[in-house]
XYZ file of C-alpha atoms in Angstrom:
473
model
C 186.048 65.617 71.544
C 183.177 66.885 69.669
C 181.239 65.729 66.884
C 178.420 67.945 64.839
C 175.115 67.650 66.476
C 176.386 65.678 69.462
C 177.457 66.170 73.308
C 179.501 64.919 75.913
C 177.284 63.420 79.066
C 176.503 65.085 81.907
C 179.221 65.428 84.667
C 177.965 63.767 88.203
C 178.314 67.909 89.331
C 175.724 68.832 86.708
C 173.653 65.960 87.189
C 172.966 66.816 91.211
C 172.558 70.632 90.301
C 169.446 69.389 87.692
C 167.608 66.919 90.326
C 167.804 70.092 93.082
C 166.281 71.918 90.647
C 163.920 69.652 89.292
C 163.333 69.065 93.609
C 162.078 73.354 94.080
C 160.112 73.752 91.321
C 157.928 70.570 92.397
C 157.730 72.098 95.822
C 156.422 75.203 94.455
C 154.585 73.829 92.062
C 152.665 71.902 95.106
C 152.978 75.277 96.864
C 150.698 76.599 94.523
C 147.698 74.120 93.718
C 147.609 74.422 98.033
C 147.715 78.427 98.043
C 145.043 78.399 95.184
C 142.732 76.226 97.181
C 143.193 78.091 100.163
C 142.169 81.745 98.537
C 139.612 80.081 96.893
C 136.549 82.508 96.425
C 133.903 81.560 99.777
C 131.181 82.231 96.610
C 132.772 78.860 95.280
C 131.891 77.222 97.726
C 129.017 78.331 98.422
C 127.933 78.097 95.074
C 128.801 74.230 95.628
C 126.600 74.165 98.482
C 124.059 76.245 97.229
C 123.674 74.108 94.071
C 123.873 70.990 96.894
C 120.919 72.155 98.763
C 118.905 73.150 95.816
C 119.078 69.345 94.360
C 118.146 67.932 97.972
C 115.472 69.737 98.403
C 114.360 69.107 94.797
C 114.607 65.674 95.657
C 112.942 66.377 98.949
C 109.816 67.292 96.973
C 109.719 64.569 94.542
C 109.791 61.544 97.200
C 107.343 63.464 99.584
C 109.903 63.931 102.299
C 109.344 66.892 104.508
C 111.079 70.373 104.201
C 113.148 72.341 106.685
C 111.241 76.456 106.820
C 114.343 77.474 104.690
C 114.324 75.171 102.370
C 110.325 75.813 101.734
C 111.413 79.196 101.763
C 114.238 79.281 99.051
C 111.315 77.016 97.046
C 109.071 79.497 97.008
C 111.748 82.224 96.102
C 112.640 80.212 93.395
C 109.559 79.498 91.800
C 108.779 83.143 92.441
C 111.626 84.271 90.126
C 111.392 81.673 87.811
C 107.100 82.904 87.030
C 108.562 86.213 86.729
C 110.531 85.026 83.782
C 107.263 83.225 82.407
C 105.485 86.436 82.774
C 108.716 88.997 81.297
C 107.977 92.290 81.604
C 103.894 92.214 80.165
C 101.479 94.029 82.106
C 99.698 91.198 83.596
C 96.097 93.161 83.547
C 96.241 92.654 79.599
C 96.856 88.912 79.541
C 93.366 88.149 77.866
C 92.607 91.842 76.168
C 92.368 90.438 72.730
C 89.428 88.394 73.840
C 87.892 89.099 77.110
C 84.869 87.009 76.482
C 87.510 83.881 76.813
C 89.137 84.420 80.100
C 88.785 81.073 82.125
C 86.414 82.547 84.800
C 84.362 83.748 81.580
C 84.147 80.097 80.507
C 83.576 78.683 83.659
C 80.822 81.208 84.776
C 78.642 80.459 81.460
C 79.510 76.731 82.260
C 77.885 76.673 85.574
C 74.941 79.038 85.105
C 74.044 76.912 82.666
C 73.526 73.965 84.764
C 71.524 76.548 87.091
C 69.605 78.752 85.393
C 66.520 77.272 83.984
C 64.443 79.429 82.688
C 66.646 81.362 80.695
C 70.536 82.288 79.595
C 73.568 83.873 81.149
C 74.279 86.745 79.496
C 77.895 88.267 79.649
C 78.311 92.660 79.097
C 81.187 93.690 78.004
C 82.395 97.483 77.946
C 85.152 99.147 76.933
C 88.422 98.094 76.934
C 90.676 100.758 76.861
C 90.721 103.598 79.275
C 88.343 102.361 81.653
C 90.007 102.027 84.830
C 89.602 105.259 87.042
C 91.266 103.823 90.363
C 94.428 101.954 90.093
C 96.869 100.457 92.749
C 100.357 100.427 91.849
C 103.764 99.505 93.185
C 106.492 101.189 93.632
C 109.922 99.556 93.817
C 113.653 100.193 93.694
C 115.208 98.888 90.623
C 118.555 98.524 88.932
C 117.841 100.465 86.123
C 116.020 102.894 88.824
C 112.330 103.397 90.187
C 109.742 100.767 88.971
C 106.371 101.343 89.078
C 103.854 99.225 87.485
C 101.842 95.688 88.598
C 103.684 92.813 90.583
C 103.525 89.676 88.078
C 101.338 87.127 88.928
C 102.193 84.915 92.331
C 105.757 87.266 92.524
C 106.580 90.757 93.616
C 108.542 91.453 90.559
C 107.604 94.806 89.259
C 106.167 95.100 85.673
C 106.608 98.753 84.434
C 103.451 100.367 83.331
C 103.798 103.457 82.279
C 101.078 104.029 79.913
C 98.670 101.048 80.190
C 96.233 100.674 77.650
C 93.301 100.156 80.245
C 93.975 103.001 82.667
C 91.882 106.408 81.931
C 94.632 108.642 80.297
C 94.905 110.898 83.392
C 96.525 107.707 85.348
C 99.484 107.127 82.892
C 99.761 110.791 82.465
C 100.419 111.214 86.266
C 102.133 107.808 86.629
C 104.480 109.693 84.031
C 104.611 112.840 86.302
C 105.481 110.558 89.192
C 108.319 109.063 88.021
C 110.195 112.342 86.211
C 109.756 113.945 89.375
C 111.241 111.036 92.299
C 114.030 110.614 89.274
C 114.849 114.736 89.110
C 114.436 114.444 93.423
C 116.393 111.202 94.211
C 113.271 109.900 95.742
C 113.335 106.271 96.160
C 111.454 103.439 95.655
C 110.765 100.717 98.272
C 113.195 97.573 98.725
C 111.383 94.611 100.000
C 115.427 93.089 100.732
C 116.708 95.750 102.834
C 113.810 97.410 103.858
C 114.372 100.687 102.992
C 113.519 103.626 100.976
C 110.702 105.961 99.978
C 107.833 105.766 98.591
C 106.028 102.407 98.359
C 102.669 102.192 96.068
C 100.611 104.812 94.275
C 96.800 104.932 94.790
C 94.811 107.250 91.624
C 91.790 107.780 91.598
C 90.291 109.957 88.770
C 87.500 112.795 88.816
C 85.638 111.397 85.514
C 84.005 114.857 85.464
C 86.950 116.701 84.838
C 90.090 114.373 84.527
C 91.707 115.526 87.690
C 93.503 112.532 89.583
C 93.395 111.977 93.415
C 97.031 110.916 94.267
C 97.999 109.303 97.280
C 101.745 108.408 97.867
C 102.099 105.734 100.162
C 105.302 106.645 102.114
C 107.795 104.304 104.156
C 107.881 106.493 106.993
C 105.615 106.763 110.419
C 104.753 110.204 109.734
C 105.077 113.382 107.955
C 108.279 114.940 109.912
C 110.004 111.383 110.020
C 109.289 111.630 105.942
C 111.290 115.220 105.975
C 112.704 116.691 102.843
C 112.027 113.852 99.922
C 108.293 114.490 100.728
C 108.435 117.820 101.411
C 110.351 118.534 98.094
C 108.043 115.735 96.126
C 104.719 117.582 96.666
C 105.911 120.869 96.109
C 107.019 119.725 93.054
C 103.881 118.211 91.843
C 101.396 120.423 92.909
C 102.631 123.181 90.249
C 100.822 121.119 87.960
C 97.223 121.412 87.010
C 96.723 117.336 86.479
C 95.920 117.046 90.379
C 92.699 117.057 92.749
C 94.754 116.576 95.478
C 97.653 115.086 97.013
C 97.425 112.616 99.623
C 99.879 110.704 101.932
C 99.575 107.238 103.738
C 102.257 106.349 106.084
C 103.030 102.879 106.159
C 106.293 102.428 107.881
C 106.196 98.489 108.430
C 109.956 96.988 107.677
C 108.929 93.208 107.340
C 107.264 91.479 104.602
C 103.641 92.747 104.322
C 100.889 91.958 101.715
C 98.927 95.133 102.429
C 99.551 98.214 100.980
C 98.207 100.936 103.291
C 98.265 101.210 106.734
C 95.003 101.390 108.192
C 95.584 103.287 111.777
C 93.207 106.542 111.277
C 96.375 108.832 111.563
C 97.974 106.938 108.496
C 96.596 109.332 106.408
C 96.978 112.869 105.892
C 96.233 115.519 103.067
C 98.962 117.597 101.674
C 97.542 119.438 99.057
C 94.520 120.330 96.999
C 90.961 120.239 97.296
C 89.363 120.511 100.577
C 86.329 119.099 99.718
C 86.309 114.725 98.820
C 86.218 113.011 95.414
C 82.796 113.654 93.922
C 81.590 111.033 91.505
C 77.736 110.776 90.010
C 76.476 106.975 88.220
C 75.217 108.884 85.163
C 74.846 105.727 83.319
C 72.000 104.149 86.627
C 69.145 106.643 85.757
C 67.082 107.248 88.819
C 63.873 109.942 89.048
C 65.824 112.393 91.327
C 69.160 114.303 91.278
C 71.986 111.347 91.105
C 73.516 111.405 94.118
C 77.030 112.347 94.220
C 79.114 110.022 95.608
C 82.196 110.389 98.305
C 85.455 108.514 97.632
C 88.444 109.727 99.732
C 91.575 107.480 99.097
C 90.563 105.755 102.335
C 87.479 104.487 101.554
C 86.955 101.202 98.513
C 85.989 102.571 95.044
C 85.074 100.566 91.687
C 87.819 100.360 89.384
C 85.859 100.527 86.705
C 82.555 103.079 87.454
C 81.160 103.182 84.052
C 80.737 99.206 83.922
C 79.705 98.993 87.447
C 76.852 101.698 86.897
C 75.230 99.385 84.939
C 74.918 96.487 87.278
C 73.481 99.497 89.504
C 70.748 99.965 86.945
C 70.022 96.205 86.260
C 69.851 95.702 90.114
C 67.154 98.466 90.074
C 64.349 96.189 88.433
C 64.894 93.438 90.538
C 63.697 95.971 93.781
C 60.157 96.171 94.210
C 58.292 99.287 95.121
C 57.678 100.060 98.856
C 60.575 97.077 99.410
C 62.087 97.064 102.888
C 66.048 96.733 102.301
C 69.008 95.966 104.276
C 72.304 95.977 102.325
C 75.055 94.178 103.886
C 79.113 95.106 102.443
C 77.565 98.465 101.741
C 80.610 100.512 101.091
C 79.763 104.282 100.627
C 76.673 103.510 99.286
C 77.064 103.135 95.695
C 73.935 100.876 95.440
C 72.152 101.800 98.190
C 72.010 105.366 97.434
C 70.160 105.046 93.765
C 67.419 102.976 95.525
C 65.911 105.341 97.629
C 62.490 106.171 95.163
C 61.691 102.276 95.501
C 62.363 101.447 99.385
C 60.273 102.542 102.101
C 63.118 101.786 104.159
C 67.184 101.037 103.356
C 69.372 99.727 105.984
C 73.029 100.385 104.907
C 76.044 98.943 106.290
C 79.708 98.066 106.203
C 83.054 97.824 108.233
C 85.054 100.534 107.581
C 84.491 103.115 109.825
C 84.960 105.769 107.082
C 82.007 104.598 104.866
C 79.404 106.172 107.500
C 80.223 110.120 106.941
C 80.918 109.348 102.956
C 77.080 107.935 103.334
C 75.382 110.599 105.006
C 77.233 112.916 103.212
C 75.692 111.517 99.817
C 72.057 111.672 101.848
C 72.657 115.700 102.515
C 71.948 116.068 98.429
C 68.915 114.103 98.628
C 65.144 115.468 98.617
C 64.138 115.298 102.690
C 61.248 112.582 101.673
C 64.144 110.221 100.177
C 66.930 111.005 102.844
C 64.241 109.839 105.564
C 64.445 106.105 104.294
C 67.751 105.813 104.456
C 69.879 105.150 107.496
C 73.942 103.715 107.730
C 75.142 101.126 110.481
C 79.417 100.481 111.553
C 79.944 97.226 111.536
C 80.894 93.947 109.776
C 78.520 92.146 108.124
C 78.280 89.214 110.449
C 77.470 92.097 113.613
C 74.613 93.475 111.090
C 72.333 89.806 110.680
C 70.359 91.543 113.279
C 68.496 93.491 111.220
C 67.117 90.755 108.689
C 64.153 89.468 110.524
C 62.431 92.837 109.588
C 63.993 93.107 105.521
C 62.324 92.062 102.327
C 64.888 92.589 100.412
C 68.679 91.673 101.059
C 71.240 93.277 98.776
C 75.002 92.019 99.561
C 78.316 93.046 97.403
C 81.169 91.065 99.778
C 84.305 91.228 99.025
C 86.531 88.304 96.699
C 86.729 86.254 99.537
C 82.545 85.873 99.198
C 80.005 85.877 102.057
C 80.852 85.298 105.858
C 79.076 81.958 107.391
C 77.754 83.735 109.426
C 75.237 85.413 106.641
C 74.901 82.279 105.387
C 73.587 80.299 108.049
C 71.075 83.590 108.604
C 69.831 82.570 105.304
C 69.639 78.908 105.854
C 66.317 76.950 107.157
C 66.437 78.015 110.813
C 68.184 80.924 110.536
C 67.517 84.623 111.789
C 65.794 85.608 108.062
C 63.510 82.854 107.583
C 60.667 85.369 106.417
C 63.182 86.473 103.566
C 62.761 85.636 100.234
C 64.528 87.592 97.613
C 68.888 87.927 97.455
C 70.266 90.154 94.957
C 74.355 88.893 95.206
C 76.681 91.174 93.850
C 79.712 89.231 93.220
C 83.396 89.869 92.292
C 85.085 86.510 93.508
C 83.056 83.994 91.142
C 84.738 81.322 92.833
C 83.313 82.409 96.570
C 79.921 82.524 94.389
C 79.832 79.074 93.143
C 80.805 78.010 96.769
C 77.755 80.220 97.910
C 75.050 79.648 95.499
C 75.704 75.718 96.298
C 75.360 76.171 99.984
C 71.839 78.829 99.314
C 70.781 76.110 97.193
C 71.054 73.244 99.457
C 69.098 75.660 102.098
C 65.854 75.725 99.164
C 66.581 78.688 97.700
C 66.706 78.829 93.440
C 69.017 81.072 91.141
C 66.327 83.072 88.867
C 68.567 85.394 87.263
C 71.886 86.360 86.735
C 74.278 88.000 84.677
C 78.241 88.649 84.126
C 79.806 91.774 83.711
C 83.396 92.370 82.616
C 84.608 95.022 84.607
C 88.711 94.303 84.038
C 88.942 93.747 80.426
C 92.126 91.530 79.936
C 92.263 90.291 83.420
C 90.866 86.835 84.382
C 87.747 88.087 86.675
C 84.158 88.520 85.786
C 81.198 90.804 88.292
C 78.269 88.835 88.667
C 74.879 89.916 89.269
C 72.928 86.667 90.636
C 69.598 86.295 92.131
C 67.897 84.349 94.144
C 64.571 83.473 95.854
C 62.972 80.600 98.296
């Protein structure tokens, strides 16, 4: 019978039906924890292992134990990124624009000159700091959010976007604007360093100061102009309907694996596809000299100042330090840009450099000259340590190397037993003060004495300083 709120027990029937039940739902409960780990995601996994590897190798580099190649790699990928972050999306070139005068190679420079210079004090110009560069390198890249085109951050090759930088002339953001409205309205791409693929891969500008035209050069992922085809074809017709241009250059640079450079330099990498016939005319108007200024050549293949209206004025302080009737060999001679405003002081200049293009953009410069001046003057091809040669017979040796600073082998042509013995006057033109300082100590342990020298700040808001340094034995 039946009482409220109570129940017979279970009959032995009931009792086996529950336990068979009880019995399949354990089973597929079981079944289901062993499915699920099965389909597990690989990504899990790997994420497992990933975050595995990551803490051996971090321990890897805190006991001093050795690294496998991929796990120095993934380091440097890592701390790559993670300076990116640092950095965010500021344009690295302005990191020190509020005060240029205290960038650390700023500090350090007036440091060590003061330990050298005796007889008087290094003095530091400073220009503009807005709209002074004229030439600017820039990268191109493919994006998530679509083309990037701007300054790698520092130690990475993450893109910062600089559209309108505060330093570059106003012709350069107006065409880095142009640029990027047209490959967007096109479906040009920008480069992928991952897959290795896509369009266009830096921007070189250069600007005409005397009228505000830009030289553009699109460095293009391809081997040539017919394996480039349509995107090319269809970018430069596009841009050269409007009036912002000189001309409109292409360098083909179709390597697929991880280079730092960003042209190629075979002498068929380079081809013009629209514009001016005629090269890039520029005239120092800030280095007075007592004869037409010579107008200088600078196709996109050739090196060029980034700042032109700073650098004329180590030009002109250079000047006084050249004695009349001075016989001159200038080694890392470019196009000329020194050279060429010294002929009413040398009775002869010996001009060289390494790139084979320099020579023509030279002796074109000369053509301008009166006959009396173009007679001193003469160009050699070659590197600077092929040129020493020519030192036993100088008075005067004018050298502007590159960052890494001067070759040993024009160092120990300078030293006590070297080729220039007779020599006794070095005007250094310097934009690597570290290579300097590395210099000047090995000069000085040779006999020879810093008597002047001054800095010039030719990237206002980047951490680099131009120094004009000279010396004498």
């Amino acid at each position: 019978f039946f009482l409220r709120g109570m129940a017979l027990p279970p009959t032995p029937e009931k009792k086996r039906r529950r336990a068979s039940e009880g019995a399949k739902k354990a089973k597929q409960r079981n079944g289901d924890v062993e499915k699920a780990q099965k389909d597990a995601p690989a990504s899990a996994a790997k994420g497992g292992k990933k975050k595995r590897r990551k803490e051996k190798a971090g321990k890897a580099a805190k006991t001093g134990e050795e690294l496998s190649t991929t796990q120095e790699r993934n380091a440097r990928k890592r701390a790559s990124k993670k300076r990116a972050r640092e950095v965010g999306s500021s344009d690295p070139s302005m990191l020190y624009a509020a005060n240029p005068l205290l960038a650390p190679t700023v500090l350090a420079a007036r440091r060590f000159f003061e330990g050298v210079l005796w007889s008087e004090s290094f003095e530091v110009h400073l220009g503009a700091v807005q709209g002074w560069r004229t030439e600017a390198k820039l990268a191109v890249r493919a994006g998530k959010e679509g083309l990037q085109i701007g300054l790698f951050a520092p130690g990475t090759h993450e893109v910062c976007c600089i559209d309108t930088c505060p330093a570059h002339h106003p012709a350069i953001n107006r065409a880095v604007t142009k640029v990027r409205k047209a490959c967007e309205d096109l479906g040009v791409s920008g480069y992928s360093e991952h897959t290795g693929k896509g369009d266009l891969r830096y921007l070189k500008l250069d600007v005409e100061r005397a009228t505000g035209k830009v030289q553009l050069t699109l460095v293009w992922h391809a081997a040539s102009e017919e394996a480039a085809g349509a995107p090319l074809k269809a970018l430069v017709q596009r841009l050269s309907t409007m009036p912002l241009w000189h001309s409109i250059w292409a360098n083909f640079h179709p390597a697929v694996s991880y280079v730092s450079r960003i042209f190629a330099f075979e002498s068929d990498a380079w081809k013009p596809l629209w514009g001016a016939k005629e090269m890039l005319r520029e005239r120092l108007k800030g280095c007075l000299v007592p004869y037409d200024a010579p107008r200088l050549c600078f196709p996109p293949y050739v090196f060029r100042q980034a700042n032109l209206c700073a650098f004329e004025k180590i030009v002109a302080s250079l000047r006084r330090f050249v004695a009349p009737g001075s016989r001159v060999v200038e080694l890392y001679g470019g196009v000329g840009t020194i050279g060429l405003h010294l002929a009413d002081l040398v009775e002869s200049l010996v001009c060289s450099d390494e790139n084979p293009h320099n020579e023509v953009c030279f002796c074109t410069s000369t053509a301008d000259l009166p006959t009396k001046l173009r007679r001193r003057l003469s160009y050699r091809r070659g590197a600077a340590a092929t040129q020493i040669g020519s030192l036993p017979l100088a008075d005067v040796l004018i050298v502007d190397p590159p960052r890494k600073g001067l070759d040993d082998e024009v160092v120990a042509a300078l030293l006590p037993g070297g080729v220039a013995a007779q020599l006794r006057l070095v005007l250094y033109v310097s934009c690597g003060f570290p290579a300097l300082q590395r210099d000047v100590g090995r000069l000085q342990e040779g006999g020879w004495t810093v008597t002047h020298a001054e800095g010039f700040v030719l990237f206002p808001g980047a951490d680099h300083l131009e120094t004009f340094c000279v010396l004498e034995r």
